[in-house]
Coordinates of C-alpha atoms and ligand atoms in Angstrom, one line a residue:
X1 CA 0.0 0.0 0.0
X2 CA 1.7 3.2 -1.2
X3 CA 1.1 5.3 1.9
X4 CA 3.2 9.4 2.9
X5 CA 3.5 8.8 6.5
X6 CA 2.1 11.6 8.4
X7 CA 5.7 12.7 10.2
X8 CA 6.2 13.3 5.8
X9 CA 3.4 15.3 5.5
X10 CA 3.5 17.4 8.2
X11 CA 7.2 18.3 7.2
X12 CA 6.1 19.3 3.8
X13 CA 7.7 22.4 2.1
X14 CA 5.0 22.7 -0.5
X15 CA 1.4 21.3 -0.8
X16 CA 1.0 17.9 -2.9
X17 CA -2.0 17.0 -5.2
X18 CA -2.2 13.1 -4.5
X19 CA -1.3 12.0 -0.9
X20 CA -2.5 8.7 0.9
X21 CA -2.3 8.7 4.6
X22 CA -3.4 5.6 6.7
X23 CA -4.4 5.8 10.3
X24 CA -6.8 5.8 13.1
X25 CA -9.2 8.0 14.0
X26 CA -8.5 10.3 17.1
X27 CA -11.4 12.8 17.3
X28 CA -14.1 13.7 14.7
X29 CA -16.6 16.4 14.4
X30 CA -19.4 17.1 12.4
X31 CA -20.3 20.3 10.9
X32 CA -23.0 20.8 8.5
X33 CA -20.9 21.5 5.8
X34 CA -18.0 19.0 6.1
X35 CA -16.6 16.8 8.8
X36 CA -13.6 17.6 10.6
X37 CA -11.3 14.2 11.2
X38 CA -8.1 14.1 12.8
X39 CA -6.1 10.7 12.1
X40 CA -3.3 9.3 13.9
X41 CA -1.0 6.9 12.2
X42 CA 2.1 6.5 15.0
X43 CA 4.8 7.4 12.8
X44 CA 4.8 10.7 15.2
X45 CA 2.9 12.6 17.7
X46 CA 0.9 15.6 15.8
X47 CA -2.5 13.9 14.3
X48 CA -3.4 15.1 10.5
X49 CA -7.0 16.8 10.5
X50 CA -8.8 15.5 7.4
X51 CA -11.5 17.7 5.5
X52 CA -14.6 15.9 4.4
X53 CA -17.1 17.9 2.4
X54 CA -20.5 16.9 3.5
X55 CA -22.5 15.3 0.3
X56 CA -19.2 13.7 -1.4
X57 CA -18.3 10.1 -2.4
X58 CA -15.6 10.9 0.3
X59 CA -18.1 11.5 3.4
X60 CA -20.6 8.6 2.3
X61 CA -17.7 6.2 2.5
X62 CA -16.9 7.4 6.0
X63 CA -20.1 7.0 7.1
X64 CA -20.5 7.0 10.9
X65 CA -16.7 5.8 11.6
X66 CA -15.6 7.8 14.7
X67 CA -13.1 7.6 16.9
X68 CA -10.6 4.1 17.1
X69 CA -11.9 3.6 13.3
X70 CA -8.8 2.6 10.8
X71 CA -9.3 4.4 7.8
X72 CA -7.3 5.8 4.4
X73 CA -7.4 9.0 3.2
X74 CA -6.8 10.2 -0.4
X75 CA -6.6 14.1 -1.2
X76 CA -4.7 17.0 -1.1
X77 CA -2.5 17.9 1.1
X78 CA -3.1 22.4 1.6
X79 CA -2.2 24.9 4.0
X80 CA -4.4 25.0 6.7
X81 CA -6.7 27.7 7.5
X82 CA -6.9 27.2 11.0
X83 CA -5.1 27.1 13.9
X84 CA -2.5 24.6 15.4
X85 CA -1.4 22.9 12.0
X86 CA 0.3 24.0 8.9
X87 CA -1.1 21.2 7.0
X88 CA -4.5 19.6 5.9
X89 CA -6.0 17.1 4.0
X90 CA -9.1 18.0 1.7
X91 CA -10.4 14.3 1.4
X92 CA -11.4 13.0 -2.1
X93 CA -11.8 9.5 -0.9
X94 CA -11.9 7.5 1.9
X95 CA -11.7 4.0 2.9
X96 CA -12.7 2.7 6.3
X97 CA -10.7 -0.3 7.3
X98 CA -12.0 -1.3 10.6
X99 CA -14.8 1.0 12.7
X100 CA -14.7 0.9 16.6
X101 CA -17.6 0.5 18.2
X102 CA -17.8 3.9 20.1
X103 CA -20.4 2.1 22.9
X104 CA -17.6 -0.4 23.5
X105 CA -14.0 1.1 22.2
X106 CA -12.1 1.8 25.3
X107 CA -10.1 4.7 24.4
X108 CA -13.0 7.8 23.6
X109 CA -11.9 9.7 26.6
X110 CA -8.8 12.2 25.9
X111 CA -7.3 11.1 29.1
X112 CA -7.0 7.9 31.1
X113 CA -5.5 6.6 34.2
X114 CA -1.9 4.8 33.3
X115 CA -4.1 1.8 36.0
X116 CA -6.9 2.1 33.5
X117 CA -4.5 1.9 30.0
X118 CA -2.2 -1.3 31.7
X119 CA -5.5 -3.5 31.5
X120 CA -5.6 -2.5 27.7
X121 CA -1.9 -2.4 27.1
X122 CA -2.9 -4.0 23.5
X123 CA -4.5 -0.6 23.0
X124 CA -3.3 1.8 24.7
X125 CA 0.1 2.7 22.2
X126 CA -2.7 4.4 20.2
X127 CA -2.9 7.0 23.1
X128 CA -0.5 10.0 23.1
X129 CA 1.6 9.6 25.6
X130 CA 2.3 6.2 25.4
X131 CA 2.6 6.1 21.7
X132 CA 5.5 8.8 22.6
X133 CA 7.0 6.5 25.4
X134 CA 7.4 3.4 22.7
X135 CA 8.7 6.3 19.9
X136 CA 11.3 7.5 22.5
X137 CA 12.4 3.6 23.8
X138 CA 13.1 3.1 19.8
X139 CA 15.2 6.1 19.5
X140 CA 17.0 5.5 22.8
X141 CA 17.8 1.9 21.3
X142 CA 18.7 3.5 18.2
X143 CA 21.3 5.8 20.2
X144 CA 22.8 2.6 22.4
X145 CA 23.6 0.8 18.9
X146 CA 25.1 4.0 17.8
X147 CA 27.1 4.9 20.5
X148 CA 28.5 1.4 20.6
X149 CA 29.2 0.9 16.8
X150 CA 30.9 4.0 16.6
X151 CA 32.9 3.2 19.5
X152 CA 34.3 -0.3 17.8
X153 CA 32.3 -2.4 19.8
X154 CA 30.7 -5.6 18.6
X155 CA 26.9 -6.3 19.3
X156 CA 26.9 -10.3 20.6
X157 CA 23.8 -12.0 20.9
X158 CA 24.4 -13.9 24.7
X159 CA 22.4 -17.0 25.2
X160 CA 18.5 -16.7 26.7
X161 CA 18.5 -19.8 28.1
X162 CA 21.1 -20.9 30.5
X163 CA 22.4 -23.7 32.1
X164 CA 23.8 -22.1 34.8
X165 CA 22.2 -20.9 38.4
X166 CA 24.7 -19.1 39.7
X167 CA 24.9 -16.0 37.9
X168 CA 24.2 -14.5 41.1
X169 CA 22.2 -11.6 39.8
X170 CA 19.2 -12.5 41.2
X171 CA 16.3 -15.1 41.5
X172 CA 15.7 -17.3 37.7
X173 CA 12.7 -18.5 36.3
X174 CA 13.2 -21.9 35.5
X175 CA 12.7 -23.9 32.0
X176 CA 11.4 -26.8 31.9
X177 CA 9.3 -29.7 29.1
X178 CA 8.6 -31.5 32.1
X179 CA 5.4 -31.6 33.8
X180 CA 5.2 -31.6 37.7
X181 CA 8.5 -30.8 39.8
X182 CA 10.8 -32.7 37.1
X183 CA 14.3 -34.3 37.8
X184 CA 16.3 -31.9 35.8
X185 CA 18.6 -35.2 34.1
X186 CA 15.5 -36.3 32.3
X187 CA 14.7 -32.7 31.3
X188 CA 15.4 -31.1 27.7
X189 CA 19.0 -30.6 28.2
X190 CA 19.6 -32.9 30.6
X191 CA 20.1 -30.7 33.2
X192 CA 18.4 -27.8 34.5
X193 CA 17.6 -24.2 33.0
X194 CA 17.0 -20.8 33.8
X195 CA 16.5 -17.8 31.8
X196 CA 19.3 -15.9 32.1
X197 CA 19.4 -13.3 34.5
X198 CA 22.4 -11.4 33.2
X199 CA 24.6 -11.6 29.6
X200 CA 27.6 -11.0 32.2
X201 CA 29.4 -14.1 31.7
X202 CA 29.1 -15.0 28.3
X203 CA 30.3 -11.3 27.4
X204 CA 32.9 -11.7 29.1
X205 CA 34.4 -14.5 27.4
X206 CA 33.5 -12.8 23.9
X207 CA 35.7 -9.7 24.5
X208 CA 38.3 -11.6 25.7
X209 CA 38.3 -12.5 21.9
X210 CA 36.2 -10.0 20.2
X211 CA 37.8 -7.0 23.0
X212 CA 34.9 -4.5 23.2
X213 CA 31.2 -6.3 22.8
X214 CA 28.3 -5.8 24.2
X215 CA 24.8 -7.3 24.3
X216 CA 21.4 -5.6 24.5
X217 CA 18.0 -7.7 24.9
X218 CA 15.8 -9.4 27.5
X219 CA 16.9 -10.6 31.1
X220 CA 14.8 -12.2 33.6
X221 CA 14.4 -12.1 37.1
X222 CA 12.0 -13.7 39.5
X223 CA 12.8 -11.4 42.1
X224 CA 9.0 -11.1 43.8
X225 CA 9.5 -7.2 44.2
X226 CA 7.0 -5.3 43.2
X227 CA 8.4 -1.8 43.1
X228 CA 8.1 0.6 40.4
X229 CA 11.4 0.2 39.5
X230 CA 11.5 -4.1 39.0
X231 CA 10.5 -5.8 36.6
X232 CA 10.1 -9.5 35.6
X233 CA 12.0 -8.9 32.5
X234 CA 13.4 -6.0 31.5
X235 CA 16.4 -4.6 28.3
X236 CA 19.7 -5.0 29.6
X237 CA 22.4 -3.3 27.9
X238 CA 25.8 -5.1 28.9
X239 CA 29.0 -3.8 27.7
X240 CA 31.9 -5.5 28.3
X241 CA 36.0 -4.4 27.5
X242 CA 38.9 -6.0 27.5
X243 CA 41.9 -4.1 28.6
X244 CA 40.0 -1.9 30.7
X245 CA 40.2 -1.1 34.4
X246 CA 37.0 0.3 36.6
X247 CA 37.8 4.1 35.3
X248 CA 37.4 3.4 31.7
X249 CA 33.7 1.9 32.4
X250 CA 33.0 5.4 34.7
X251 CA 34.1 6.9 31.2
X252 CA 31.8 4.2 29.6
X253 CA 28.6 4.8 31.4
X254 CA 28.5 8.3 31.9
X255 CA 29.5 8.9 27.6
X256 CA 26.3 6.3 27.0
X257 CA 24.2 8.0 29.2
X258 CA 25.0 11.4 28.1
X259 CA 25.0 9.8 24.5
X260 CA 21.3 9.3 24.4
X261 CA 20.2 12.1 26.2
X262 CA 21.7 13.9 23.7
X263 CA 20.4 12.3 21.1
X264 CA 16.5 11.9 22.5
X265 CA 16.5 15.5 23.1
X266 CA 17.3 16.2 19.3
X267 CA 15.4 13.3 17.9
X268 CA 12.0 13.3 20.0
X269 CA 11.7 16.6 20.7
X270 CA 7.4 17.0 20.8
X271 CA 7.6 13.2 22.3
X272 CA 9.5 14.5 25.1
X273 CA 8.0 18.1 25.3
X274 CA 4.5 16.3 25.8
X275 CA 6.5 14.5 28.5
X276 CA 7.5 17.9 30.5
X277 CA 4.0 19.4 29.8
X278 CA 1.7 16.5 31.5
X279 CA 3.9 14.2 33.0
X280 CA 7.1 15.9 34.6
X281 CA 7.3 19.4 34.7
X282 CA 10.7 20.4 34.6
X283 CA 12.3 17.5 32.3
X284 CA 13.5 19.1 29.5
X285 CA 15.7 21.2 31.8
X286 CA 16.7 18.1 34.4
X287 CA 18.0 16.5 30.8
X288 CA 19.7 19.7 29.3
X289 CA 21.2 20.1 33.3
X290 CA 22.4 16.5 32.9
X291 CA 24.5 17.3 29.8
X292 CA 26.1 20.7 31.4
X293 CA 28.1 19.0 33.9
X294 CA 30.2 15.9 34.7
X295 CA 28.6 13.4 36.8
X296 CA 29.2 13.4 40.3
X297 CA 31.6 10.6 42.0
X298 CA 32.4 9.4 45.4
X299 CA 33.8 6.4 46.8
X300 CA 31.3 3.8 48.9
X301 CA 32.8 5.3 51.9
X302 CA 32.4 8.9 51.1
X303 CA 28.3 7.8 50.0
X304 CA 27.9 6.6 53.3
X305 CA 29.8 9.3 55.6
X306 CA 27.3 11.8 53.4
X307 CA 24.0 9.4 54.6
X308 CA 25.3 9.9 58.0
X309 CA 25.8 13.4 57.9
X310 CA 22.6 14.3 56.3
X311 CA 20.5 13.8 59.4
X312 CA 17.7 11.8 57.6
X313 CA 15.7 9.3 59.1
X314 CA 16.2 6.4 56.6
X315 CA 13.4 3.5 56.6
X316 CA 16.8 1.8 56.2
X317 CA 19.8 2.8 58.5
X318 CA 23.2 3.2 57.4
X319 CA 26.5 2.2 58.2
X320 CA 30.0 0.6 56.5
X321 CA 28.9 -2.4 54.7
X322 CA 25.3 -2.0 54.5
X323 CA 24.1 -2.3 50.8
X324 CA 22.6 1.0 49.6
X325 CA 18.7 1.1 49.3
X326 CA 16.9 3.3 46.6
X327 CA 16.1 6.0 49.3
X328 CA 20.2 6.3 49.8
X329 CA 20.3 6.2 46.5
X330 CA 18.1 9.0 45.7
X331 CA 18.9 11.2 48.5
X332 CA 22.9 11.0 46.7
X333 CA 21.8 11.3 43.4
X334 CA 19.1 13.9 44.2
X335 CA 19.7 15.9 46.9
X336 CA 23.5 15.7 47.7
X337 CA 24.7 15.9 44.2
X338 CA 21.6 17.0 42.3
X339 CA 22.5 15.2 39.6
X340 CA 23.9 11.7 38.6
X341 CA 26.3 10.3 40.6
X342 CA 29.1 7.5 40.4
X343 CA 29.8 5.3 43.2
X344 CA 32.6 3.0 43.1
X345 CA 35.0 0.7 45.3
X346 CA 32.2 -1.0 47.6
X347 CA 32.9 -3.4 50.2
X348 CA 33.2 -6.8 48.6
X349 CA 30.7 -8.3 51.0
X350 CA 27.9 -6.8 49.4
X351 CA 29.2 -7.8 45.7
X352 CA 29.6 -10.6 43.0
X353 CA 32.2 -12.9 43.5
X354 CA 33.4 -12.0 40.0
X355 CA 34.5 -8.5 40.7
X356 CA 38.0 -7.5 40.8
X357 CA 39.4 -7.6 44.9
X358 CA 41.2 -3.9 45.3
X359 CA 44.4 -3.9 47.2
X360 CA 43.0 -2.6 50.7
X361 CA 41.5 -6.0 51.6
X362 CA 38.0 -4.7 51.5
X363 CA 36.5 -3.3 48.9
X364 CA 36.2 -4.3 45.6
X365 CA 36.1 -2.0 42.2
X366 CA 32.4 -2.2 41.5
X367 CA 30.7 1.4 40.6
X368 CA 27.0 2.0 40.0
X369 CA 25.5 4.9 38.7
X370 CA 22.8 6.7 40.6
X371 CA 20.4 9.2 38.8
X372 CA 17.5 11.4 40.5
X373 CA 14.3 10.0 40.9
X374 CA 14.9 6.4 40.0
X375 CA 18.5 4.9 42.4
X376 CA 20.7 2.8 40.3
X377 CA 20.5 3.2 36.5
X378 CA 23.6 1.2 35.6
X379 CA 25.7 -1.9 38.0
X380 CA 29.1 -3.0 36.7
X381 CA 32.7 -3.7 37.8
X382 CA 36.2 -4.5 37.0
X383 CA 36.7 -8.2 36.4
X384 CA 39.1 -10.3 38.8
X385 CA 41.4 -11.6 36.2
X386 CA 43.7 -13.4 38.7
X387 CA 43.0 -17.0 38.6
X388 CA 44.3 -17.7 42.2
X389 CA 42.2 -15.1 44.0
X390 CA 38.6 -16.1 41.5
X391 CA 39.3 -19.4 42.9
X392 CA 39.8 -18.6 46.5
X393 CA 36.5 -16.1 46.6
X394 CA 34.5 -19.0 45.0
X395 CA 36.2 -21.2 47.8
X396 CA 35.1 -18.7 50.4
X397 CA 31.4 -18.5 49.1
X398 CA 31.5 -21.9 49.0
X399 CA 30.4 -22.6 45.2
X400 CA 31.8 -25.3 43.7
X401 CA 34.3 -24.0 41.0
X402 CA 33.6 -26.9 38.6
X403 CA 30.4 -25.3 38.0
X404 CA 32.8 -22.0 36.6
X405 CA 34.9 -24.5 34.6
X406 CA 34.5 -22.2 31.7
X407 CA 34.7 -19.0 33.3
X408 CA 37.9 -20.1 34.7
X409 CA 39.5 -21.1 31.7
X410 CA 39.4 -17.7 31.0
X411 CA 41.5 -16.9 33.4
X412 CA 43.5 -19.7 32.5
X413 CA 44.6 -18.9 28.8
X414 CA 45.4 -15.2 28.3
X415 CA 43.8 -13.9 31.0
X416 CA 43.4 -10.3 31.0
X417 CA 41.9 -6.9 33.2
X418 CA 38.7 -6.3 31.4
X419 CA 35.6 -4.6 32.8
X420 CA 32.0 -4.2 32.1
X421 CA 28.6 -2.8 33.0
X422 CA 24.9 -3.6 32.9
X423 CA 22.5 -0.7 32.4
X424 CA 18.6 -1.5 32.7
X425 CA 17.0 -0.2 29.7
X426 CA 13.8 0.7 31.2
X427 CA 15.4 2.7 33.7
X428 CA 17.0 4.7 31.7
X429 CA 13.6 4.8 29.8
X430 CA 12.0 6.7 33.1
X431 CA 14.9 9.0 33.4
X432 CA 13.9 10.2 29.5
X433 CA 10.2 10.6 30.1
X434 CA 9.3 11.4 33.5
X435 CA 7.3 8.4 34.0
X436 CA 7.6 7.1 37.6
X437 CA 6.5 3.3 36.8
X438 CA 8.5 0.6 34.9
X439 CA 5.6 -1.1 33.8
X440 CA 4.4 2.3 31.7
X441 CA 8.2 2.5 29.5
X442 CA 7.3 -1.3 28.1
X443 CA 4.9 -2.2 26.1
X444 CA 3.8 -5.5 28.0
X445 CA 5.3 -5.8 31.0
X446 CA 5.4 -8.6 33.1
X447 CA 5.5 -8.1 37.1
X448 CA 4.7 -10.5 39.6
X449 CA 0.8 -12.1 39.5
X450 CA 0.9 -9.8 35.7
X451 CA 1.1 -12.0 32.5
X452 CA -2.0 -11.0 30.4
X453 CA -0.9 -9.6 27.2
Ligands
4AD1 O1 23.1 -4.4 38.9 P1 22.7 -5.6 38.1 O2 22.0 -6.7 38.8 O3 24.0 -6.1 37.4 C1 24.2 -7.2 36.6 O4 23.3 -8.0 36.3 C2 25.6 -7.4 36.1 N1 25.8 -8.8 35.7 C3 25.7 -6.4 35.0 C4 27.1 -6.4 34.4 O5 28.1 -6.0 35.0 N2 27.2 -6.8 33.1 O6 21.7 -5.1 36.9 C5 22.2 -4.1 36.1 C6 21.1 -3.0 35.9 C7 20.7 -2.3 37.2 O7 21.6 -1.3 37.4 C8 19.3 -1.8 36.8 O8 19.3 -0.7 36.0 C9 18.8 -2.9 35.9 O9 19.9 -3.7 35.4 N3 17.9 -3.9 36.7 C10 16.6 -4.0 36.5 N4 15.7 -3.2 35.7 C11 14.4 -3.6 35.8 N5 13.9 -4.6 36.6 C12 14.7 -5.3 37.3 N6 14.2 -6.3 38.1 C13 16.1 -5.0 37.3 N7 17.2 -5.5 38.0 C14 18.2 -4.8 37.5
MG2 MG1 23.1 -3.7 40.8

């Protein structure tokens, strides 16, 4: 179907005879001369309002399809007379695809509750703003794949299904042909599986070949937190270097982040303006504030001395070697620094047994980066390398290193320092919109007890 996308015609320099736009009806009104229509077709915010002269071939075909209706318009495309759009369409003919029932169609109201629209998430990316949000989380991809290629990096596609449980990212959903509570030997792979909960591992043994990758798709995680900020399974972005020490993925992270601020602000600009005006006053300027200065950083220990000192009353206290909750998070990245914030070298109690052991005995060189309003946006670390102390932590945590064969052997043949990150895609997602919910940056999101769609 030879179609102009509307994002086309509304950037026309000069008005064309023969244009055929396709979408869905947002509003119509009836005059008694001709019937106002304004159509939606997703390829960008701004609806196209349609002219239908009352009495034409054009109007009888539209008939009595109102709002939801897919239709096609053919006509001209002409300055418009009236306010709020450069363009219109004078229709000449019309096809109606589909009507929507207006007694029935869920979406006649201008505005909903985001409750109301996630028990029609098959519906609800015909609404403004979460036909923005899904615009913006493909440019945002867009930017990561950018930002990587034109960094050198290779894009590797890390396995969804995994046979090992010990990633130690967090709880795994587990696979399984069997019915019942199935001896994993007689199972598929004849063993047990998981979804993964974290590319980590096998990107790590692809730079140590490939020396910059990263992956970028779906992790899981059973985790039965139901925050705002968790979800089932979310877009992980998982960089991972070769040859690289804990300040080169500082550099990493903050450049990425930056990167597709940068790049949403220039690319989205009415999706994210619609953003500031109705959901987060202020976010166009928290974004463009972002990009004016460096991030903040501090050391673990510094993050906590600042807790103490700040005389808050934290639901969870603080003190050396606690792990830092979202409120500590946010009161750094919000409050203290007012802006994003790097913390690094964190007491290796609280970490992965994969992360490189610094030389005090204590910490390890882990950083996460913190942004206002949401806690931790990105977790990552420098890799322990050293074959001798990856054993002896395993030893200490008492996992059985056979399991690691693999991830030893790295160690084992040309080992080297190499470092990596994982940045939650959806949380990055709510730093670009405003929106304060996870499960309103994806289009079907799957929480605990949540699996319609
Ligand atoms: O800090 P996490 O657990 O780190 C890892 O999985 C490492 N293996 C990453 C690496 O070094 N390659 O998760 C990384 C990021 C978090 O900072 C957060 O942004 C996001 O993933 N995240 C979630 N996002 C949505 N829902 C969840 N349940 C999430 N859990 C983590
Ligand atoms: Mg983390």
């Amino acid at each position: 179907m030879q179609r102009t996308l509307i994002a086309d015609a509304l950037a026309a320099t000069a008005p064309q005879r023969d244009m055929t736009l396709c979408g869905w009806i947002r509003t119509r009104r009836d005059a008694k001369d001709f019937s106002f229509v304004e159509v939606n077709d997703g390829s960008c915010l701004a609806n196209m309002q349609c002219i239908v002269d009352a009495g034409t071939p054009a109007h009888e075909a539209l008939g009595d399809a109102s709002t939801g209706a897919a239709i096609c318009v053919k006509g001209e495309l002409v300055p418009s007379p009236g306010k709020g759009q450069q363009w219109e369409v004078r229709a000449a003919a019309i096809t109606v695809f589909g009507k929507a029932d207006p007694e029935t169609y869920p979406l006649q109201k201008k505005r909903h509750s985001d409750e109301f629209l996630r028990t029609i998430a098959h519906l609800r990316s015909r609404t403004n703003k979460y036909g923005a949000a899904f615009r913006i989380r493909s440019e945002a991809a867009r930017a990561v794949h950018d930002f990587f290629h034109s960094r050198r990096f290779a894009w590797v596609h890390t396995p969804i299904l995994t046979g090992s449980d010990c990633e130690g990212a967090g709880e795994m959903f587990r696979v399984t042909t069997l019915p019942g509570a199935p001896n994993p030997a007689e199972d598929f792979f004849g063993r047990s599986c998981n979804l993964t909960v974290s590319g980590q591992l096998e990107a790590e043994a692809l730079a140590l070949g490939l020396g910059r990758v990263y992956t970028f798709g779906p992790t899981f995680r059973a985790e039965n937190s139901n925050t705002p900020r968790h979800a089932a399974e979310f877009w992980m972005i998982e960089p991972e270097m070769a040859f690289a020490d804990l300040e080169d993925i500082m550099e990493l992270g903050e450049s990425l982040t930056r990167h597709v601020v940068e790049h949403c602000l220039s690319q989205c600009e009415a999706d994210i303006h619609l953003f500031d005006a109705y959901v987060d006053k202020g976010l166009v300027e928290r974004l463009q504030g972002m990009l004016r200065q460096p991030f903040a950083r501090c050391t673990y220990h510094e993050a906590i001395q600042i807790l103490q000192d700040s005389g808050r009353n934290f639901t969870f206290p603080v003190a050396f070697g606690v792990d830092l909750q979202t409120e500590h998070e946010r009161y750094l990245a919000e409050e203290h620094f007012q802006r994003p914030v790097i913390v690094y070298n964190y007491p290796r109690e609280i970490k992965a047994f994969y992360m490189r052991a610094n030389d005090d005995g204590e910490t390890v060189a882990a950083m996460d980066v913190l942004v206002p309003r949401i806690g931790e946006l990105i977790g990552g670390s420098q890799r322990e390398e050293r074959l001798d102390r990856l054993n002896a932590r395993l030893l200490e945590l008492g996992q059985n290193a056979g399991d690691y064969w693999w991830y030893l052997d790295l160690r084992r043949f040309g080992t080297a320092p190499h470092a990596g990150f994982g940045l939650g895609f959806e949380r990055l997602l709510m730093m670009l919109t405003g929106i304060t919910n996870i499960r309103d940056v994806i289009p079907f999101p799957r929480t605990p007890g949540s699996l319609e769609f």
